[in-house]
PDB file of C-alpha atoms in Angstrom:
ATOM      1  CA  MET J   1      13.749   5.110 -19.888  1.00 36.00           C
ATOM      2  CA  LEU J   2      14.976   1.435 -19.715  1.00 35.00           C
ATOM      3  CA  VAL J   3      13.011  -1.426 -20.963  1.00 32.00           C
ATOM      4  CA  ASP J   4      11.901  -4.214 -18.638  1.00 37.00           C
ATOM      5  CA  THR J   5      13.169  -7.447 -19.754  1.00 31.00           C
ATOM      6  CA  GLY J   6      12.810 -10.231 -17.054  1.00 36.00           C
ATOM      7  CA  LEU J   7       9.695 -10.126 -15.306  1.00 38.00           C
ATOM      8  CA  GLN J   8       7.528 -11.302 -18.347  1.00 38.00           C
ATOM      9  CA  GLU J   9       9.197 -14.848 -18.287  1.00 35.00           C
ATOM     10  CA  SER J  10       8.390 -15.039 -14.441  1.00 42.00           C
ATOM     11  CA  PRO J  11       5.566 -17.156 -13.582  1.00 41.00           C
ATOM     12  CA  ARG J  12       4.398 -14.777 -10.982  1.00 42.00           C
ATOM     13  CA  HIS J  13       4.734 -11.733 -12.726  1.00 43.00           C
ATOM     14  CA  VAL J  14       2.578 -10.231 -15.742  1.00 39.00           C
ATOM     15  CA  CYS J  15       4.612  -7.120 -16.035  1.00 43.00           C
ATOM     16  CA  HIS J  16       5.596  -4.934 -19.091  1.00 41.00           C
ATOM     17  CA  HIS J  17       7.384  -2.027 -20.095  1.00 40.00           C
ATOM     18  CA  ARG J  18       4.875   1.169 -20.116  1.00 41.00           C
ATOM     19  CA  GLN J  19       6.283   4.471 -21.461  1.00 44.00           C
ATOM     20  CA  SER J  20       4.696   7.490 -19.176  1.00 46.00           C
ATOM     21  CA  GLU J  21       2.464   9.897 -20.995  1.00 51.00           C
ATOM     22  CA  GLY J  22       4.034  12.841 -19.682  1.00 55.00           C
ATOM     23  CA  GLY J  23       6.927  11.373 -17.654  1.00 68.00           C
ATOM     24  CA  CYS J  24       7.482  11.857 -13.852  1.00 74.00           C
ATOM     25  CA  ALA J  25       6.422  15.593 -14.132  1.00 70.00           C
ATOM     26  CA  ASP J  26       2.843  14.595 -15.045  1.00 75.00           C
ATOM     27  CA  CYS J  27       2.468  11.577 -12.366  1.00 79.00           C
ATOM     28  CA  LYS J  28      -0.649  11.996 -10.718  1.00 79.00           C
ATOM     29  CA  VAL J  29       0.643  10.459  -7.491  1.00 78.00           C
ATOM     30  CA  ARG J  30       3.720  12.816  -7.489  1.00 75.00           C
ATOM     31  CA  PRO J  31       2.316  15.214  -5.193  1.00 75.00           C
ATOM     32  CA  ILE J  32       2.141  12.578  -2.645  1.00 74.00           C
ATOM     33  CA  SER J  33       5.101  10.620  -3.046  1.00 77.00           C
ATOM     34  CA  VAL J  34       8.734  11.018  -1.883  1.00 74.00           C
ATOM     35  CA  CYS J  35       9.333  12.449  -5.425  1.00 76.00           C
ATOM     36  CA  SER J  36       7.534  15.665  -4.774  1.00 72.00           C
ATOM     37  CA  VAL J  37      10.434  17.308  -3.794  1.00 73.00           C
ATOM     38  CA  LEU J  38      12.469  17.019  -6.763  1.00 75.00           C
ATOM     39  CA  THR J  39      12.711  19.872  -9.427  1.00 75.00           C
ATOM     40  CA  LEU J  40      11.923  19.410 -12.931  1.00 79.00           C
ATOM     41  CA  PRO J  41      15.514  18.247 -14.269  1.00 79.00           C
ATOM     42  CA  GLU J  42      15.897  16.023 -11.182  1.00 78.00           C
ATOM     43  CA  LEU J  43      12.595  14.335 -11.884  1.00 76.00           C
ATOM     44  CA  GLU J  44      14.072  13.718 -15.658  1.00 80.00           C
ATOM     45  CA  GLU J  45      17.182  12.171 -13.975  1.00 78.00           C
ATOM     46  CA  LEU J  46      14.844  10.098 -11.780  1.00 79.00           C
ATOM     47  CA  GLU J  47      12.651   8.999 -14.565  1.00 82.00           C
ATOM     48  CA  SER J  48      15.886   7.600 -16.551  1.00 83.00           C
ATOM     49  CA  LEU J  49      16.388   5.245 -13.878  1.00 83.00           C
ATOM     50  CA  SER J  50      12.732   3.970 -13.894  1.00 84.00           C
ATOM     51  CA  GLN J  51      10.865   1.118 -15.444  1.00 87.00           C
ATOM     52  CA  HIS J  52       7.047   1.638 -15.535  1.00 87.00           C
ATOM     53  CA  LEU J  53       5.236  -2.092 -14.905  1.00 89.00           C
ATOM     54  CA  VAL J  54       1.916  -3.140 -15.173  1.00 92.00           C
ATOM     55  CA  LEU J  55       0.977  -6.351 -12.885  1.00 93.00           C
ATOM     56  CA  GLU J  56      -2.321  -8.296 -13.300  1.00 94.00           C
ATOM     57  CA  LYS J  57      -4.649  -8.985 -10.200  1.00 95.00           C
ATOM     58  CA  GLY J  58      -3.469 -11.834  -8.260  1.00 94.00           C
ATOM     59  CA  HIS J  59       0.004 -11.908  -9.096  1.00 95.00           C
ATOM     60  CA  ALA J  60       3.325 -11.166  -6.947  1.00 95.00           C
ATOM     61  CA  LEU J  61       5.394  -8.045  -7.356  1.00 95.00           C
ATOM     62  CA  PHE J  62       7.990  -9.498  -5.056  1.00 94.00           C
ATOM     63  CA  GLY J  63       8.123 -12.469  -2.577  1.00 94.00           C
ATOM     64  CA  GLN J  64       8.966 -12.925   0.876  1.00 93.00           C
ATOM     65  CA  ASP J  65      12.891 -13.568   1.354  1.00 92.00           C
ATOM     66  CA  GLU J  66      13.569 -12.694  -2.367  1.00 93.00           C
ATOM     67  CA  PRO J  67      16.435 -10.352  -2.817  1.00 92.00           C
ATOM     68  CA  ALA J  68      15.647  -6.785  -2.429  1.00 89.00           C
ATOM     69  CA  GLY J  69      17.078  -5.556  -5.487  1.00 90.00           C
ATOM     70  CA  TYR J  70      14.659  -2.957  -6.498  1.00 92.00           C
ATOM     71  CA  VAL J  71      12.281  -0.322  -4.863  1.00 89.00           C
ATOM     72  CA  TYR J  72       8.684   0.369  -6.155  1.00 92.00           C
ATOM     73  CA  ASN J  73       6.540   3.419  -6.156  1.00 89.00           C
ATOM     74  CA  VAL J  74       2.815   2.463  -6.485  1.00 92.00           C
ATOM     75  CA  ILE J  75       1.106   4.616  -9.166  1.00 91.00           C
ATOM     76  CA  GLU J  76      -2.555   2.948  -9.297  1.00 92.00           C
ATOM     77  CA  GLY J  77      -4.280  -0.187  -7.622  1.00 94.00           C
ATOM     78  CA  ALA J  78      -3.450  -1.701  -4.366  1.00 95.00           C
ATOM     79  CA  LEU J  79      -1.456  -4.398  -2.828  1.00 96.00           C
ATOM     80  CA  ARG J  80      -1.551  -6.910  -0.051  1.00 96.00           C
ATOM     81  CA  LEU J  81       1.507  -7.022   2.014  1.00 94.00           C
ATOM     82  CA  THR J  82       1.785 -10.650   3.824  1.00 94.00           C
ATOM     83  CA  ARG J  83       4.301 -12.610   5.930  1.00 92.00           C
ATOM     84  CA  LEU J  84       4.354 -16.293   6.348  1.00 90.00           C
ATOM     85  CA  LEU J  85       4.797 -17.240   9.899  1.00 86.00           C
ATOM     86  CA  PRO J  86       7.178 -20.267  10.833  1.00 88.00           C
ATOM     87  CA  ASP J  87       4.076 -22.147  11.774  1.00 87.00           C
ATOM     88  CA  GLY J  88       2.356 -21.849   8.112  1.00 85.00           C
ATOM     89  CA  ARG J  89       0.005 -19.230   9.173  1.00 85.00           C
ATOM     90  CA  ARG J  90      -0.411 -16.046   7.216  1.00 87.00           C
ATOM     91  CA  GLN J  91      -0.067 -12.559   8.785  1.00 89.00           C
ATOM     92  CA  VAL J  92      -1.363  -9.481   6.328  1.00 92.00           C
ATOM     93  CA  MET J  93       0.973  -6.805   7.456  1.00 90.00           C
ATOM     94  CA  GLY J  94      -0.839  -3.820   5.786  1.00 90.00           C
ATOM     95  CA  PHE J  95      -1.861  -2.636   2.229  1.00 94.00           C
ATOM     96  CA  ALA J  96      -0.042  -0.577  -0.159  1.00 93.00           C
ATOM     97  CA  LEU J  97      -2.015   2.265  -1.862  1.00 92.00           C
ATOM     98  CA  PRO J  98      -0.851   4.911  -4.615  1.00 90.00           C
ATOM     99  CA  GLY J  99       2.069   6.959  -3.541  1.00 86.00           C
ATOM    100  CA  ASP J 100       3.502   4.247  -1.215  1.00 88.00           C
ATOM    101  CA  PHE J 101       7.204   3.367  -1.871  1.00 85.00           C
ATOM    102  CA  LEU J 102       8.129  -0.264  -1.206  1.00 87.00           C
ATOM    103  CA  GLY J 103      11.382  -1.822  -0.914  1.00 83.00           C
ATOM    104  CA  LEU J 104      13.067   0.875   1.290  1.00 75.00           C
ATOM    105  CA  ALA J 105      14.072  -1.008   4.238  1.00 71.00           C
ATOM    106  CA  LEU J 106      17.891  -1.624   4.641  1.00 64.00           C
ATOM    107  CA  GLN J 107      17.413  -5.490   4.680  1.00 76.00           C
ATOM    108  CA  ASP J 108      18.924  -7.618   1.680  1.00 85.00           C
ATOM    109  CA  ARG J 109      15.724  -9.542   1.108  1.00 89.00           C
ATOM    110  CA  PHE J 110      12.115  -8.662   1.502  1.00 91.00           C
ATOM    111  CA  SER J 111      10.249  -9.324   4.622  1.00 89.00           C
ATOM    112  CA  VAL J 112       7.140  -9.632   3.132  1.00 92.00           C
ATOM    113  CA  SER J 113       5.356 -10.690  -0.118  1.00 94.00           C
ATOM    114  CA  ALA J 114       3.495  -7.853  -2.143  1.00 95.00           C
ATOM    115  CA  GLU J 115       0.662  -9.203  -4.179  1.00 96.00           C
ATOM    116  CA  ALA J 116      -1.680  -7.108  -6.594  1.00 96.00           C
ATOM    117  CA  LEU J 117      -5.313  -6.984  -5.119  1.00 96.00           C
ATOM    118  CA  THR J 118      -6.198  -4.813  -8.336  1.00 95.00           C
ATOM    119  CA  SER J 119      -4.845  -4.230 -11.563  1.00 95.00           C
ATOM    120  CA  LEU J 120      -1.498  -2.265 -10.408  1.00 95.00           C
ATOM    121  CA  LYS J 121       0.904   0.238 -12.046  1.00 93.00           C
ATOM    122  CA  THR J 122       4.095   0.830 -10.569  1.00 92.00           C
ATOM    123  CA  CYS J 123       7.421   2.640 -11.296  1.00 90.00           C
ATOM    124  CA  ARG J 124      10.465   0.196 -10.258  1.00 91.00           C
ATOM    125  CA  PHE J 125      13.942   1.308  -9.597  1.00 89.00           C
ATOM    126  CA  GLU J 126      17.089  -0.368  -9.314  1.00 90.00           C
ATOM    127  CA  ARG J 127      17.938  -0.330  -5.499  1.00 87.00           C
ATOM    128  CA  ARG J 128      21.625   0.700  -5.994  1.00 87.00           C
ATOM    129  CA  ALA J 129      20.895   3.322  -8.671  1.00 86.00           C
ATOM    130  CA  PHE J 130      18.106   4.766  -6.582  1.00 82.00           C
ATOM    131  CA  THR J 131      20.226   4.918  -3.355  1.00 81.00           C
ATOM    132  CA  GLY J 132      23.203   6.801  -5.406  1.00 82.00           C
ATOM    133  CA  LEU J 133      20.465   9.202  -6.353  1.00 80.00           C
ATOM    134  CA  VAL J 134      19.257   9.688  -3.153  1.00 77.00           C
ATOM    135  CA  GLN J 135      22.874   9.998  -1.652  1.00 78.00           C
ATOM    136  CA  ALA J 136      23.334  13.040  -4.085  1.00 76.00           C
ATOM    137  CA  LYS J 137      20.122  14.817  -3.178  1.00 77.00           C
ATOM    138  CA  PRO J 138      19.529  15.458   0.519  1.00 76.00           C
ATOM    139  CA  HIS J 139      16.312  16.895   0.159  1.00 77.00           C
ATOM    140  CA  LEU J 140      14.932  13.595  -1.392  1.00 74.00           C
ATOM    141  CA  LEU J 141      16.775  12.006   1.515  1.00 69.00           C
ATOM    142  CA  ARG J 142      14.767  13.923   3.934  1.00 71.00           C
ATOM    143  CA  SER J 143      11.492  13.123   1.917  1.00 69.00           C
ATOM    144  CA  LEU J 144      12.364   9.642   2.402  1.00 68.00           C
ATOM    145  CA  HIS J 145      12.801   9.995   6.036  1.00 62.00           C
ATOM    146  CA  ASP J 146       9.480  11.654   6.379  1.00 68.00           C
ATOM    147  CA  ARG J 147       8.056   8.612   4.670  1.00 64.00           C
ATOM    148  CA  ALA J 148       9.635   6.322   6.951  1.00 65.00           C
ATOM    149  CA  GLY J 149       8.305   8.357   9.667  1.00 60.00           C
ATOM    150  CA  TYR J 150       4.670   8.061   8.116  1.00 60.00           C
ATOM    151  CA  GLU J 151       5.111   4.460   8.127  1.00 64.00           C
ATOM    152  CA  LEU J 152       6.133   4.133  11.549  1.00 61.00           C
ATOM    153  CA  THR J 153       2.830   5.778  12.678  1.00 66.00           C
ATOM    154  CA  LEU J 154       0.782   3.342  10.580  1.00 64.00           C
ATOM    155  CA  ALA J 155       2.924   0.288  12.439  1.00 65.00           C
ATOM    156  CA  GLN J 156       2.274   1.909  15.756  1.00 65.00           C
ATOM    157  CA  ASP J 157      -1.174   2.402  14.915  1.00 66.00           C
ATOM    158  CA  GLN J 158      -1.604  -1.323  13.563  1.00 62.00           C
ATOM    159  CA  MET J 159       0.023  -2.307  17.008  1.00 65.00           C
ATOM    160  CA  LEU J 160      -2.572  -0.422  19.025  1.00 66.00           C
ATOM    161  CA  LEU J 161      -5.320  -1.808  16.800  1.00 62.00           C
ATOM    162  CA  LEU J 162      -4.050  -5.316  17.739  1.00 68.00           C
ATOM    163  CA  GLY J 163      -4.217  -4.312  21.204  1.00 67.00           C
ATOM    164  CA  ARG J 164      -6.825  -4.240  23.684  1.00 70.00           C
ATOM    165  CA  ARG J 165      -9.388  -3.059  21.273  1.00 83.00           C
ATOM    166  CA  THR J 166     -12.729  -5.043  20.448  1.00 90.00           C
ATOM    167  CA  ALA J 167     -13.530  -6.556  17.275  1.00 92.00           C
ATOM    168  CA  GLU J 168     -15.865  -3.655  16.630  1.00 93.00           C
ATOM    169  CA  GLU J 169     -13.437  -1.061  17.584  1.00 91.00           C
ATOM    170  CA  LYS J 170     -10.995  -2.733  15.182  1.00 92.00           C
ATOM    171  CA  VAL J 171     -13.025  -2.718  12.064  1.00 94.00           C
ATOM    172  CA  ALA J 172     -14.139   0.694  12.566  1.00 93.00           C
ATOM    173  CA  SER J 173     -10.673   1.864  13.343  1.00 90.00           C
ATOM    174  CA  PHE J 174      -9.552   0.260   9.816  1.00 93.00           C
ATOM    175  CA  LEU J 175     -12.200   1.909   7.908  1.00 94.00           C
ATOM    176  CA  LEU J 176     -11.258   5.123   9.143  1.00 92.00           C
ATOM    177  CA  SER J 177      -7.625   4.806   8.410  1.00 89.00           C
ATOM    178  CA  LEU J 178      -8.250   3.620   5.162  1.00 92.00           C
ATOM    179  CA  ARG J 179     -10.376   6.595   4.477  1.00 93.00           C
ATOM    180  CA  GLU J 180      -7.588   8.978   5.552  1.00 89.00           C
ATOM    181  CA  ARG J 181      -4.960   7.083   3.140  1.00 87.00           C
ATOM    182  CA  TYR J 182      -7.490   7.430   0.325  1.00 90.00           C
ATOM    183  CA  ALA J 183      -7.892  11.188   1.174  1.00 88.00           C
ATOM    184  CA  ARG J 184      -3.956  11.873   0.893  1.00 81.00           C
ATOM    185  CA  THR J 185      -4.750  10.498  -2.868  1.00 79.00           C
ATOM    186  CA  GLY J 186      -7.616  13.098  -3.153  1.00 80.00           C
ATOM    187  CA  ARG J 187     -10.041  10.316  -3.224  1.00 81.00           C
ATOM    188  CA  THR J 188     -12.571  12.034  -0.908  1.00 77.00           C
ATOM    189  CA  SER J 189     -15.734   9.727  -1.695  1.00 80.00           C
ATOM    190  CA  VAL J 190     -18.011   8.765   1.135  1.00 84.00           C
ATOM    191  CA  THR J 191     -18.191   5.372  -0.600  1.00 91.00           C
ATOM    192  CA  LEU J 192     -14.932   3.610   0.759  1.00 93.00           C
ATOM    193  CA  GLU J 193     -13.472   1.221  -2.115  1.00 94.00           C
ATOM    194  CA  LEU J 194     -12.219  -2.285  -0.068  1.00 95.00           C
ATOM    195  CA  PRO J 195     -10.224  -4.144  -2.642  1.00 95.00           C
ATOM    196  CA  MET J 196      -9.003  -6.375   0.120  1.00 95.00           C
ATOM    197  CA  GLY J 197     -11.342  -9.281   0.749  1.00 94.00           C
ATOM    198  CA  ARG J 198     -12.805 -10.026   4.349  1.00 95.00           C
ATOM    199  CA  GLN J 199     -10.336 -12.727   4.793  1.00 95.00           C
ATOM    200  CA  ASP J 200      -7.562  -9.946   4.216  1.00 95.00           C
ATOM    201  CA  MET J 201      -9.041  -7.840   6.742  1.00 95.00           C
ATOM    202  CA  ALA J 202      -9.438 -10.636   9.194  1.00 95.00           C
ATOM    203  CA  ASP J 203      -5.780 -11.450   8.814  1.00 92.00           C
ATOM    204  CA  HIS J 204      -4.889  -7.981   9.183  1.00 91.00           C
ATOM    205  CA  LEU J 205      -7.019  -7.363  12.309  1.00 92.00           C
ATOM    206  CA  GLY J 206      -6.305 -10.619  14.118  1.00 89.00           C
ATOM    207  CA  LEU J 207      -9.803 -11.611  13.780  1.00 93.00           C
ATOM    208  CA  THR J 208     -11.562 -14.310  12.026  1.00 95.00           C
ATOM    209  CA  ILE J 209     -13.436 -13.687   8.705  1.00 96.00           C
ATOM    210  CA  GLU J 210     -16.833 -14.748  10.374  1.00 97.00           C
ATOM    211  CA  THR J 211     -15.948 -11.723  13.147  1.00 97.00           C
ATOM    212  CA  VAL J 212     -15.259  -9.254  10.464  1.00 97.00           C
ATOM    213  CA  SER J 213     -18.450  -9.842   8.333  1.00 97.00           C
ATOM    214  CA  ARG J 214     -20.517  -9.954  11.637  1.00 97.00           C
ATOM    215  CA  MET J 215     -18.874  -6.414  12.602  1.00 96.00           C
ATOM    216  CA  LEU J 216     -19.673  -5.048   9.349  1.00 97.00           C
ATOM    217  CA  THR J 217     -23.122  -6.262   9.553  1.00 96.00           C
ATOM    218  CA  ARG J 218     -23.484  -4.880  12.942  1.00 96.00           C
ATOM    219  CA  LEU J 219     -22.014  -1.376  11.649  1.00 96.00           C
ATOM    220  CA  ASP J 220     -24.664  -1.500   8.820  1.00 96.00           C
ATOM    221  CA  ARG J 221     -27.467  -2.168  11.017  1.00 96.00           C
ATOM    222  CA  GLN J 222     -26.469   0.771  13.324  1.00 95.00           C
ATOM    223  CA  HIS J 223     -26.310   2.864  10.145  1.00 95.00           C
ATOM    224  CA  ALA J 224     -22.778   3.900  10.758  1.00 96.00           C
ATOM    225  CA  VAL J 225     -22.034   2.352   7.084  1.00 96.00           C
ATOM    226  CA  LEU J 226     -23.764   1.092   4.195  1.00 96.00           C
ATOM    227  CA  LEU J 227     -22.524  -1.904   2.544  1.00 96.00           C
ATOM    228  CA  VAL J 228     -22.418  -1.722  -1.052  1.00 95.00           C
ATOM    229  CA  PRO J 229     -20.431  -4.011  -3.791  1.00 94.00           C
ATOM    230  CA  GLY J 230     -16.885  -3.814  -3.514  1.00 92.00           C
ATOM    231  CA  GLY J 231     -16.960  -1.424  -0.428  1.00 94.00           C
ATOM    232  CA  VAL J 232     -18.867   0.455   2.201  1.00 96.00           C
ATOM    233  CA  ARG J 233     -20.534   3.964   2.149  1.00 96.00           C
ATOM    234  CA  LEU J 234     -19.471   5.812   5.367  1.00 95.00           C
ATOM    235  CA  LEU J 235     -22.813   7.206   6.795  1.00 95.00           C
ATOM    236  CA  ASP J 236     -21.956   8.195  10.471  1.00 95.00           C
ATOM    237  CA  LEU J 237     -18.299   9.361  10.791  1.00 93.00           C
ATOM    238  CA  ALA J 238     -19.121  10.526  14.400  1.00 94.00           C
ATOM    239  CA  LYS J 239     -20.295   7.065  15.187  1.00 93.00           C
ATOM    240  CA  LEU J 240     -16.857   5.289  13.743  1.00 94.00           C
ATOM    241  CA  GLU J 241     -14.870   7.974  15.211  1.00 91.00           C
ATOM    242  CA  SER J 242     -16.230   7.221  18.555  1.00 91.00           C
ATOM    243  CA  LEU J 243     -15.593   3.716  18.405  1.00 88.00           C
ATOM    244  CA  SER J 244     -12.075   4.232  16.951  1.00 82.00           C
ATOM    245  CA  ALA J 245     -11.092   6.480  19.867  1.00 68.00           C
ATOM    246  CA  ASN J 246     -11.877   4.021  22.457  1.00 56.00           C
TER     247      ASN J 246
END
């Protein structure tokens, strides 16, 4: 495994090499990641290309318009993906969770910034080396295509979310979507962790922070959710699904 040597000196990164306990074969996000299709020998080959990085909350994994020289697999934590618009406004494009791959687009530079919302663990792969591995393994390429299809579905859902829905419908849909994404990682608790702040939610949903707060309070008063420190408890899924389907 390679040793990470440059990121510690960057003022935006607080990363260091972290040897995995059991290697890629024992990675807890492997079943939901693109590397799930690889055999044990292939996983050893993949691990030889990887760097295990730790990033502190509030620091950037990469910035918008930076050269896209690496791809990343999120192991633990959450990231906020943002794009700075020409007029200076910030758009939150989405949130990366365990199992998500970042940097797979064909552009030479990152189109978004990725900032840690929590303590973060990620595998980093030099993009050219990872591309070479993918080209040699068609089943890995198919897995990447499946991942791209999943991300396209999320993007389409986001377009619908920003369309003709009311503020209450947007917030309900966001909570259910996050619940579904957590379920993919095996997290099925009725208490939904919200590592992103309400301003992040507002910038993602095309609302103001005041509106997001008001809609969460309304859902709480309707007993659809219960606001708790760090998240919400989903009390009435039928109510939320009814709102989300409109």
